[in-house]
């Protein structure tokens, strides 16, 4: 593999017709999305995810090619401008248009991390919901535990001997 002076190498994903950039730092390899891939993710993200990204970008003082959030609103929305700057009150299209003005690798990585966090949270919530949805599954699991504990070989195979203070454990248990 060939690296340029900045430590970048390129790889082509022919299935998606996009270029993935790899930056090698020490032993780890970090994947950065190119702007086109991030644009696709932004277009398909839920509004609450975009609102969160814009709010965090505001807190960090991040600026895209059209400036920060308020500067973007002044140039993008002639009707309201920055007068209505709360991201949660803006449309999905406005939020997406602002986020698409970013192209720096660090910015894209930051956005990707926030999207991954939201995805992980969503998955965790779904798993929690599934565990509470089915009492039949919980009863089946409890029955399995009871049957296992009542099996005649369970105490012999899985119980550890008690250790009295005046007895030393045998070599068998060490």
XYZ file of C-alpha atoms in Angstrom:
174
model
C 0.000 0.000 0.000
C 1.305 3.483 -0.835
C 0.965 6.419 1.554
C 1.341 10.094 0.746
C 3.259 12.559 2.924
C 0.250 12.975 5.243
C -0.103 9.249 5.973
C -3.176 8.821 3.779
C -3.903 5.876 1.588
C -6.864 5.435 -0.674
C -9.086 2.478 -1.295
C -11.912 2.141 -3.762
C -15.161 0.446 -2.866
C -16.446 -0.482 -6.311
C -19.807 -1.638 -4.968
C -20.715 1.811 -3.724
C -18.562 3.803 -6.153
C -16.981 5.777 -3.353
C -13.470 6.341 -2.146
C -12.699 5.446 1.444
C -9.771 7.210 3.047
C -7.659 5.453 5.642
C -5.386 7.348 7.977
C -2.732 5.281 9.653
C -1.751 6.443 13.112
C 0.445 4.117 15.136
C -1.170 0.701 15.187
C -4.737 1.816 14.618
C -6.420 2.514 11.325
C -9.204 5.081 11.336
C -11.870 5.174 8.643
C -13.131 8.560 7.553
C -16.224 8.900 5.439
C -15.894 10.993 2.354
C -18.313 13.947 2.104
C -20.612 12.134 -0.347
C -21.132 9.208 2.028
C -21.748 11.566 4.937
C -24.297 13.473 2.837
C -26.193 10.215 2.306
C -26.128 9.471 6.034
C -27.327 12.997 6.825
C -30.194 12.705 4.330
C -31.437 9.471 5.918
C -30.858 10.408 9.574
C -33.760 11.156 11.880
C -34.406 14.800 12.672
C -33.555 14.374 16.364
C -30.093 13.096 15.371
C -29.506 16.111 13.129
C -30.718 18.474 15.872
C -28.251 16.894 18.282
C -25.373 17.218 15.800
C -26.167 20.889 15.087
C -26.399 21.714 18.807
C -23.079 20.011 19.499
C -21.500 21.754 16.504
C -22.725 25.088 17.934
C -21.207 24.296 21.335
C -17.888 23.412 19.720
C -17.960 26.571 17.587
C -17.695 24.565 14.376
C -17.969 26.340 11.031
C -18.782 24.912 7.643
C -18.175 26.584 4.302
C -21.053 28.999 5.041
C -19.946 29.805 8.590
C -21.434 28.736 11.896
C -25.122 27.903 12.436
C -26.338 31.506 12.763
C -24.266 32.732 9.814
C -25.634 29.848 7.770
C -29.215 30.724 8.722
C -28.749 34.391 7.760
C -27.566 33.451 4.279
C -29.744 30.353 3.766
C -33.111 31.505 5.111
C -34.024 35.011 3.954
C -37.433 34.908 5.691
C -36.440 34.122 9.301
C -32.631 34.227 9.233
C -31.011 33.629 12.604
C -34.137 34.943 14.373
C -35.328 31.365 14.788
C -32.007 29.700 15.554
C -33.211 26.778 17.693
C -32.300 23.698 15.621
C -35.283 21.730 16.956
C -37.628 24.306 15.373
C -35.984 23.969 11.952
C -36.843 21.517 9.201
C -34.882 18.385 8.396
C -33.862 20.039 5.125
C -32.392 23.121 6.870
C -30.439 20.992 9.327
C -29.158 18.709 6.570
C -28.169 21.662 4.370
C -26.096 23.130 7.214
C -24.358 19.859 8.037
C -23.519 19.298 4.373
C -21.415 22.478 4.406
C -18.774 20.618 6.431
C -16.049 18.725 4.605
C -13.073 18.543 6.993
C -12.163 15.026 8.046
C -12.330 15.873 11.756
C -15.825 17.331 11.332
C -17.050 14.295 9.389
C -15.554 11.969 11.981
C -17.291 13.956 14.746
C -20.638 13.704 12.929
C -20.100 9.979 12.342
C -19.396 9.420 16.036
C -22.612 11.180 17.032
C -24.598 9.147 14.505
C -22.996 5.936 15.787
C -23.874 6.933 19.362
C -27.524 7.470 18.396
C -27.568 4.162 16.543
C -26.153 2.358 19.591
C -28.714 4.020 21.872
C -31.545 3.015 19.541
C -30.319 -0.586 19.438
C -30.010 -0.684 23.223
C -33.564 0.627 23.657
C -34.895 -1.980 21.231
C -33.136 -4.755 23.152
C -34.574 -3.481 26.438
C -38.050 -3.336 24.919
C -37.779 -6.875 23.591
C -36.804 -8.268 26.977
C -39.921 -6.733 28.561
C -42.291 -7.565 25.724
C -42.422 -11.296 26.167
C -43.382 -12.707 29.570
C -43.522 -16.128 27.909
C -39.815 -15.898 27.150
C -39.079 -14.883 30.732
C -41.121 -17.822 32.056
C -39.330 -20.187 29.684
C -35.962 -18.929 30.924
C -37.032 -19.329 34.549
C -38.249 -22.868 33.842
C -34.922 -23.704 32.223
C -33.055 -22.464 35.306
C -35.293 -24.519 37.624
C -34.888 -27.684 35.564
C -31.130 -27.169 35.471
C -30.894 -26.691 39.243
C -33.050 -29.780 39.880
C -31.020 -32.035 37.607
C -29.377 -34.839 39.649
C -25.895 -34.157 38.242
C -25.983 -30.385 38.809
C -24.791 -30.382 42.460
C -22.025 -32.868 41.706
C -20.765 -31.100 38.570
C -21.218 -27.443 39.483
C -21.217 -27.033 43.271
C -17.956 -26.097 44.937
C -17.054 -27.663 48.263
C -17.356 -25.469 51.324
C -14.125 -24.570 53.029
C -14.044 -24.860 56.796
C -11.567 -22.648 58.594
C -9.677 -25.609 60.041
C -9.541 -27.548 56.771
C -7.211 -26.780 53.911
C -8.508 -27.198 50.353
C -7.235 -30.302 48.638
C -5.062 -30.165 45.555
C -8.102 -31.231 43.542
C -9.713 -27.806 44.058
C -6.617 -25.623 43.678
